[in-house]
Amino acid sequence: MKEIILLKYGEIALKGLNKQSFESVLLKNVRHRLRLLGRFETRAAQSTIVVEPLEECDLDLVEERLSHVFGISAITRAAVAQKEMGDIARVALEYLADSLPLVSTFKVEAKRSDKTFPLKTPQICEEIGGLLLERFDNLSVDLHDPEYRVVVEVRDFGAYVHGVAHKAAGGMPVGSSGMGMLMLSGGIDSPVAGYMMAKRGVQLCCIHFESPPYTSERAKLKVLTLADKMTEYCNTFEVHVVPFTRIQEEIKRGCKEEYFTVIMRRVMMMVANRVAKARGCGAIITGESLAQVASQTMQAIGCTDAASELPVLRPLIGMDKLEIVDIARKIDTFETSILPYEDCCTVFTPRHPKTRPVLEQIVREEEKLDLEPLIEEAVSGTEKLVAILR
Ligand code: ATP
Ligand code: MG
C-alpha cells in the first residue's frame, strides 16, 4: 500500500488572484526542505500539496520536518487508492486496521473534487462507513463528536484515505513577504524575533556585529550555531558579520559615556541599513521588547528608529521574557542562547546609560565623530556567510 503526505494550506488558501504566487513559493520551500530526505514528487492542487515518496523513506521524519515549514496549517498522512469504490474500500480496511480497533466511535467524511466520480459524497460515506461497521465490532457511528474521523478524498489524480491530521506551523511561506534584515545577537530574543517574522513570510538575511578582541571567536560561533538552528523554520539565509570594534572604540573615545549605548545602537542601525539595502531587504528586524533594558525605552527606541531609513520591525515589543523563552525553547535556540559568551553590546556599557535620551542631544554628540568613513570601513569589512537548511 502506498502512503503519501498531504499538506493543507494555511492563510494562503484565503488569498485571491495572487494565490498562485504564494503557492509557488510554498512549493519551492517544501522541495528545498525535502531535498536531503529522499526522492519525492510534489504537486499542488486545490489548496493542498501532495508529497509522494519515489523511494523507501522515513515518513515520520519527513512529516516532522514538514511540520516546521510555514504556510502549511495541517499535515495528513494518507493511503493511495484507485478511483474506484472497491479499491477505496480495500485500502481503507487495510490502512485503518491498526487505528480503528483502538476507538469506539467514528465518522466517515468524503470530499470529491473530481466531479466525474460516479458516487456523491453521502454515498461514499455510507458505503465505507457500513463496511467499517461490519468489520470492526467495537465501532459505532457518532456524527457529531467522533473519536476518529475517516476521510476519503477523491481528487483529480487519485483517491486517498486519511489517517490522523496533525497541526502544522501555520503562517505564510518564507519569502512570500519579501526580505528583512534581522539584527542577530547571541541572546535569547533576536532568534525568536527572526522566527516570528519568518512565520509571516519574511525571508531573513541576518547581520551580526562583533568586536574582537573584546568579543571572542566562540561568541561568533555561537551566533552561527543559532543561525543554523533557525534554518529549521526560517529556511536557508545569509549571515553578515560586521567588524564593529573600531566604531565602538571611536564612540567611547569621542562621546559622553552616558550616550554610548544609544549612539552605538544608532550606528548599528546605519550599518544594518546599508547592508540591508544592498541585499534588497525592505525592513530591519530586532529582538527589542519594551522596557526590557535601558536601550528599550520608548525614547531610546525613538532615537534608534530615527537612524533607520527602512522600517524597523520589532515582533517582540509587547512580549514578556517568559513568553519569549517559551518560543526559544520550542525552536531549540534557548540552550545555545544562554551560553555565557560576550556580546558587543556588553562591551563598554556605561555605568549610567541614558534611559530617556533626547534625539537632538544625541545627534549633536554623534556629530563629534566622523562616522561616514567608519561606516564605510565596517561595511566593506563585512564577512558574508550562509546558514543552510539541512
Ligand atoms: P537578545 O537576547 O536578542 O540579545 P537583548 O535583550 O540582549 O536581546 P540588547 O542587547 O539590547 O537586548 O539588543 C537588542 C537587539 O539589538 C537584539 O535583540 C538584536 O536584534 C540587536 N543586537 C544586539 N546586539 C547585537 C549584535 N551584536 N549584532 C546584531 N544585533 C544585535
Ligand atoms: Mg543581546
XYZ file of C-alpha atoms and ligand atoms in Angstrom:
422
model
C 0.000 0.000 0.000
C 1.383 3.355 -0.982
C 1.438 6.150 1.585
C 1.742 9.855 0.840
C 1.650 13.109 2.791
C -0.928 15.836 2.202
C -0.060 19.391 3.196
C -3.042 21.674 3.707
C -2.554 25.397 3.134
C -2.992 27.870 5.943
C -3.771 31.504 5.185
C -2.751 31.200 1.540
C -5.964 29.286 0.903
C -7.810 32.569 1.543
C -5.784 34.569 -0.990
C -7.469 35.678 -4.164
C -5.884 36.298 -7.517
C -2.290 36.188 -6.272
C -2.734 32.821 -4.562
C -0.619 31.171 -7.216
C 2.460 33.207 -6.409
C 2.202 32.256 -2.703
C 1.655 28.667 -3.741
C 4.773 28.578 -5.871
C 6.904 29.975 -3.007
C 5.484 27.317 -0.689
C 6.123 24.541 -3.178
C 9.703 25.735 -3.617
C 10.229 25.762 0.175
C 8.730 22.292 0.556
C 11.069 20.964 -2.137
C 14.060 22.654 -0.517
C 13.062 21.114 2.838
C 12.771 17.655 1.254
C 15.931 17.689 -0.803
C 18.097 15.762 1.663
C 15.356 13.399 2.866
C 14.850 11.272 -0.243
C 13.306 11.470 -3.706
C 9.772 12.834 -3.878
C 7.244 14.023 -6.376
C 5.453 17.144 -5.124
C 2.469 18.807 -6.747
C -0.037 21.427 -5.712
C -3.763 21.438 -6.377
C -6.890 22.619 -4.584
C -5.086 24.197 -1.605
C -3.131 21.017 -0.913
C 0.391 19.871 -1.710
C 0.746 16.171 -2.310
C 4.139 14.728 -1.346
C 4.674 11.341 -2.887
C 7.815 9.374 -1.990
C 9.512 7.856 -5.028
C 11.653 5.548 -2.916
C 11.689 3.962 0.540
C 11.996 6.720 3.158
C 11.313 7.574 6.800
C 7.876 9.221 6.506
C 7.775 10.037 10.231
C 10.885 12.135 9.800
C 9.540 13.739 6.627
C 6.311 14.626 8.408
C 8.198 16.094 11.371
C 10.407 18.220 9.123
C 7.492 19.461 7.045
C 5.648 20.454 10.215
C 8.142 23.342 10.505
C 7.518 24.777 7.043
C 5.488 27.993 7.284
C 2.396 28.259 5.098
C 1.050 24.816 5.939
C -1.756 24.547 8.503
C -2.151 20.767 8.740
C -0.339 17.628 7.704
C -2.095 14.379 6.979
C -0.704 11.004 6.046
C -2.896 9.153 3.575
C -3.015 5.868 1.688
C -3.463 5.957 -2.067
C -6.295 4.055 -3.736
C -7.518 3.820 -7.290
C -10.529 5.972 -8.034
C -12.955 3.136 -7.718
C -15.073 2.142 -4.704
C -13.815 -1.439 -4.455
C -10.218 -0.304 -4.175
C -11.050 2.595 -1.806
C -12.784 0.088 0.498
C -9.863 -2.342 0.352
C -7.315 0.398 1.116
C -9.464 1.819 3.961
C -9.719 -1.574 5.656
C -6.010 -2.218 5.401
C -4.811 1.302 6.236
C -7.038 1.787 9.264
C -6.669 -1.778 10.595
C -4.387 -0.658 13.445
C -6.150 2.580 14.414
C -9.845 1.688 14.378
C -9.696 -1.149 16.963
C -8.447 1.463 19.468
C -11.506 3.741 19.293
C -15.218 3.268 19.850
C -16.854 5.977 17.751
C -16.091 7.150 14.243
C -17.433 9.045 11.310
C -16.625 8.953 7.604
C -16.201 12.235 5.743
C -15.820 12.375 1.992
C -14.509 15.086 -0.317
C -14.969 14.805 -4.014
C -13.083 17.328 -6.085
C -13.242 15.011 -9.102
C -16.813 15.718 -10.115
C -16.808 12.875 -12.656
C -16.587 10.289 -9.878
C -19.895 8.337 -10.087
C -20.783 8.404 -6.364
C -21.734 11.561 -4.483
C -20.156 12.251 -1.072
C -23.088 10.941 1.083
C -22.978 7.659 -0.821
C -19.204 7.342 -0.366
C -19.612 7.922 3.391
C -22.444 5.420 3.647
C -20.666 2.694 1.769
C -17.309 2.995 3.512
C -18.946 3.612 6.918
C -21.112 0.496 6.530
C -18.137 -1.602 5.596
C -16.070 -0.435 8.592
C -19.016 -1.026 10.979
C -19.306 -4.541 9.666
C -15.586 -5.244 10.044
C -14.901 -3.683 13.482
C -17.334 -4.799 16.237
C -16.041 -2.139 18.625
C -17.231 0.732 16.450
C -20.355 2.797 16.393
C -21.081 5.931 14.406
C -21.050 9.369 16.032
C -21.648 12.120 13.521
C -21.170 14.998 15.965
C -18.190 14.161 18.152
C -16.451 11.081 16.799
C -13.180 9.858 18.289
C -11.852 9.133 14.820
C -12.607 10.781 11.507
C -12.033 8.667 8.441
C -11.600 10.958 5.454
C -11.910 9.759 1.870
C -10.803 12.263 -0.759
C -11.421 11.701 -4.419
C -9.129 14.079 -6.263
C -8.096 14.648 -9.852
C -5.053 12.428 -9.558
C -6.217 9.666 -7.184
C -8.292 8.687 -4.191
C -6.898 8.972 -0.674
C -7.828 7.525 2.680
C -6.577 9.728 5.501
C -5.043 8.883 8.812
C -4.923 11.422 11.635
C -4.251 15.060 10.751
C -1.589 16.953 12.702
C -1.394 20.686 13.236
C 1.494 22.253 11.305
C 3.417 25.534 11.596
C 0.803 27.860 10.048
C 1.869 31.338 8.902
C 2.918 32.415 5.419
C 5.571 30.779 3.203
C 9.043 32.158 3.901
C 9.897 34.538 1.078
C 6.304 35.468 0.213
C 6.527 38.730 2.215
C 9.898 39.868 0.910
C 13.228 40.015 2.691
C 14.100 41.523 6.078
C 17.452 42.152 7.775
C 17.460 40.603 11.251
C 19.927 42.052 13.743
C 21.084 38.796 15.286
C 22.911 38.862 18.608
C 23.825 35.793 20.595
C 20.956 36.423 23.012
C 17.577 34.799 23.535
C 15.444 37.431 21.860
C 16.712 38.021 18.364
C 16.403 34.389 17.119
C 12.801 34.441 18.352
C 12.197 37.745 16.540
C 13.564 36.164 13.354
C 11.332 33.136 13.787
C 8.261 35.341 14.241
C 8.881 37.386 11.106
C 9.710 34.249 9.111
C 6.309 32.987 10.208
C 4.783 35.999 8.485
C 6.565 35.105 5.272
C 9.764 37.140 5.611
C 12.931 35.699 4.097
C 15.609 36.590 6.620
C 19.022 37.970 5.998
C 20.985 38.365 9.235
C 23.556 40.855 10.403
C 25.768 40.327 13.422
C 28.165 42.860 14.923
C 31.329 41.540 16.514
C 34.056 43.384 18.376
C 37.221 41.324 18.523
C 39.234 41.125 20.716
C 36.528 42.213 23.183
C 34.258 39.523 21.772
C 35.723 36.086 21.142
C 35.660 33.636 18.264
C 33.466 31.434 20.466
C 30.873 34.210 20.684
C 30.766 34.408 16.895
C 30.493 30.617 16.565
C 27.601 30.712 18.999
C 25.769 33.148 16.716
C 26.445 30.933 13.705
C 25.121 27.922 15.642
C 21.970 29.908 16.406
C 21.623 30.784 12.728
C 21.967 27.110 11.790
C 19.262 26.163 14.270
C 16.972 28.908 12.982
C 17.061 27.483 9.439
C 14.701 24.727 10.602
C 11.870 27.295 10.464
C 13.450 30.200 8.591
C 14.927 28.306 5.625
C 18.419 28.973 4.241
C 19.647 32.562 4.806
C 22.722 34.790 4.697
C 24.583 35.944 7.806
C 26.667 39.111 7.501
C 29.280 39.550 10.211
C 30.360 43.169 10.675
C 33.638 44.190 12.371
C 32.438 46.735 14.917
C 35.435 47.252 17.200
C 36.756 50.432 15.618
C 33.348 52.146 15.685
C 32.836 51.255 19.341
C 36.290 52.499 20.290
C 35.655 55.760 18.445
C 32.300 56.282 20.186
C 33.908 55.564 23.539
C 36.748 57.933 22.842
C 34.720 60.756 21.335
C 31.311 60.822 23.048
C 29.911 61.277 26.541
C 29.772 57.983 28.376
C 26.058 58.151 29.191
C 25.231 58.377 25.454
C 27.413 55.448 24.448
C 24.660 52.829 24.155
C 22.206 54.960 22.213
C 24.825 56.160 19.759
C 26.207 52.666 19.330
C 22.726 51.331 18.563
C 22.111 54.146 16.082
C 25.341 53.365 14.265
C 24.426 49.653 14.211
C 21.176 50.721 12.578
C 23.035 52.824 9.982
C 25.336 49.935 9.078
C 22.409 47.488 9.033
C 20.535 49.825 6.678
C 23.455 49.936 4.246
C 23.846 46.170 4.145
C 20.059 45.650 4.063
C 19.582 47.915 1.090
C 22.462 46.335 -0.802
C 20.812 42.922 -0.264
C 17.333 44.133 -1.265
C 15.768 43.972 2.214
C 12.643 46.037 2.864
C 12.909 46.225 6.667
C 15.171 45.828 9.692
C 14.101 43.335 12.386
C 15.240 43.436 16.017
C 14.531 41.456 19.172
C 13.714 44.505 21.264
C 10.941 44.350 23.847
C 9.641 47.477 25.542
C 11.241 48.238 28.922
C 13.494 45.161 28.908
C 16.713 47.178 29.231
C 17.801 50.843 29.188
C 18.049 50.926 25.390
C 14.489 49.673 25.033
C 12.528 52.564 26.487
C 10.220 54.475 24.116
C 12.667 57.372 23.974
C 15.670 55.154 23.245
C 13.732 53.220 20.606
C 12.725 56.552 19.083
C 16.377 57.583 18.813
C 17.325 54.283 17.178
C 14.404 54.463 14.759
C 15.492 57.925 13.666
C 18.766 56.390 12.418
C 16.949 53.940 10.142
C 15.533 54.743 6.754
C 13.956 51.315 6.463
C 11.008 50.433 8.709
C 12.101 48.639 11.894
C 10.002 45.591 12.789
C 10.036 44.537 16.455
C 7.837 41.478 16.785
C 8.675 41.017 20.493
C 7.842 44.572 21.538
C 4.863 43.603 23.704
C 6.084 40.240 24.939
C 7.317 39.192 28.378
C 10.671 37.495 28.729
C 8.972 34.247 29.788
C 6.837 34.190 26.669
C 9.939 34.780 24.565
C 11.777 31.981 26.387
C 8.901 29.571 25.676
C 9.298 30.172 21.953
C 13.102 29.991 22.186
C 12.723 26.540 23.748
C 10.230 25.454 21.135
C 12.551 26.406 18.277
C 15.538 24.939 20.119
C 17.637 28.102 20.305
C 17.373 28.636 24.068
C 20.172 26.344 25.233
C 22.601 27.924 22.774
C 21.478 31.477 23.590
C 22.225 31.089 27.288
C 25.853 30.069 26.737
C 27.746 32.784 28.589
C 29.739 34.441 25.798
C 30.088 38.177 25.496
C 28.161 40.333 23.018
C 29.461 43.586 21.566
C 26.576 45.387 23.281
C 28.001 44.461 26.650
C 31.423 45.883 25.798
C 32.000 49.390 27.181
C 28.488 49.586 28.695
C 28.152 52.868 30.555
C 27.546 52.792 34.319
C 24.522 55.061 33.956
C 23.076 54.823 30.452
C 20.506 57.455 29.478
C 17.079 55.845 29.600
C 15.324 58.937 28.202
C 17.684 60.218 25.544
C 16.680 63.298 23.587
C 17.335 62.925 19.879
C 18.732 66.436 19.300
C 21.319 65.987 22.059
C 22.274 62.564 20.761
C 22.693 63.817 17.217
C 24.815 66.749 18.422
C 27.032 64.335 20.369
C 27.243 61.978 17.404
C 28.385 64.790 15.126
C 31.674 64.881 17.021
C 32.517 61.661 15.184
C 33.433 61.355 11.532
C 31.004 58.495 11.014
C 30.870 58.090 7.253
C 34.365 56.595 6.741
C 33.896 54.408 9.821
C 30.615 53.036 8.483
C 32.183 52.537 5.044
C 35.053 50.608 6.597
C 32.695 48.390 8.625
C 30.501 47.650 5.607
C 33.431 46.814 3.383
C 34.964 44.561 6.056
C 31.745 42.554 6.392
C 32.093 38.811 6.051
C 29.224 37.047 4.288
C 28.296 33.530 5.422
C 25.301 31.329 4.681
C 23.238 29.261 7.136
C 21.965 26.316 5.118
C 18.844 24.314 5.960
C 19.867 20.663 6.272
P 18.985 39.497 22.619
O 18.517 38.450 23.540
O 18.415 39.363 21.290
O 20.491 39.657 22.605
P 18.809 41.685 24.475
O 17.682 41.685 25.386
O 20.126 41.215 24.936
O 18.388 40.884 23.156
P 20.040 44.091 23.505
O 21.385 43.560 23.742
O 19.691 45.452 23.961
O 18.869 43.182 24.009
O 19.772 44.056 21.978
C 18.536 44.386 21.441
C 18.502 43.935 19.995
O 19.572 44.526 19.270
C 18.730 42.446 19.850
O 17.550 41.720 20.016
C 19.263 42.373 18.453
O 18.215 42.464 17.495
C 20.113 43.624 18.349
N 21.525 43.306 18.703
C 22.119 43.383 19.903
N 23.427 43.019 19.836
C 23.659 42.723 18.546
C 24.792 42.260 17.800
N 25.966 42.038 18.388
N 24.655 42.068 16.480
C 23.467 42.280 15.880
N 22.370 42.689 16.503
C 22.453 42.917 17.823
Mg 21.785 40.887 23.305
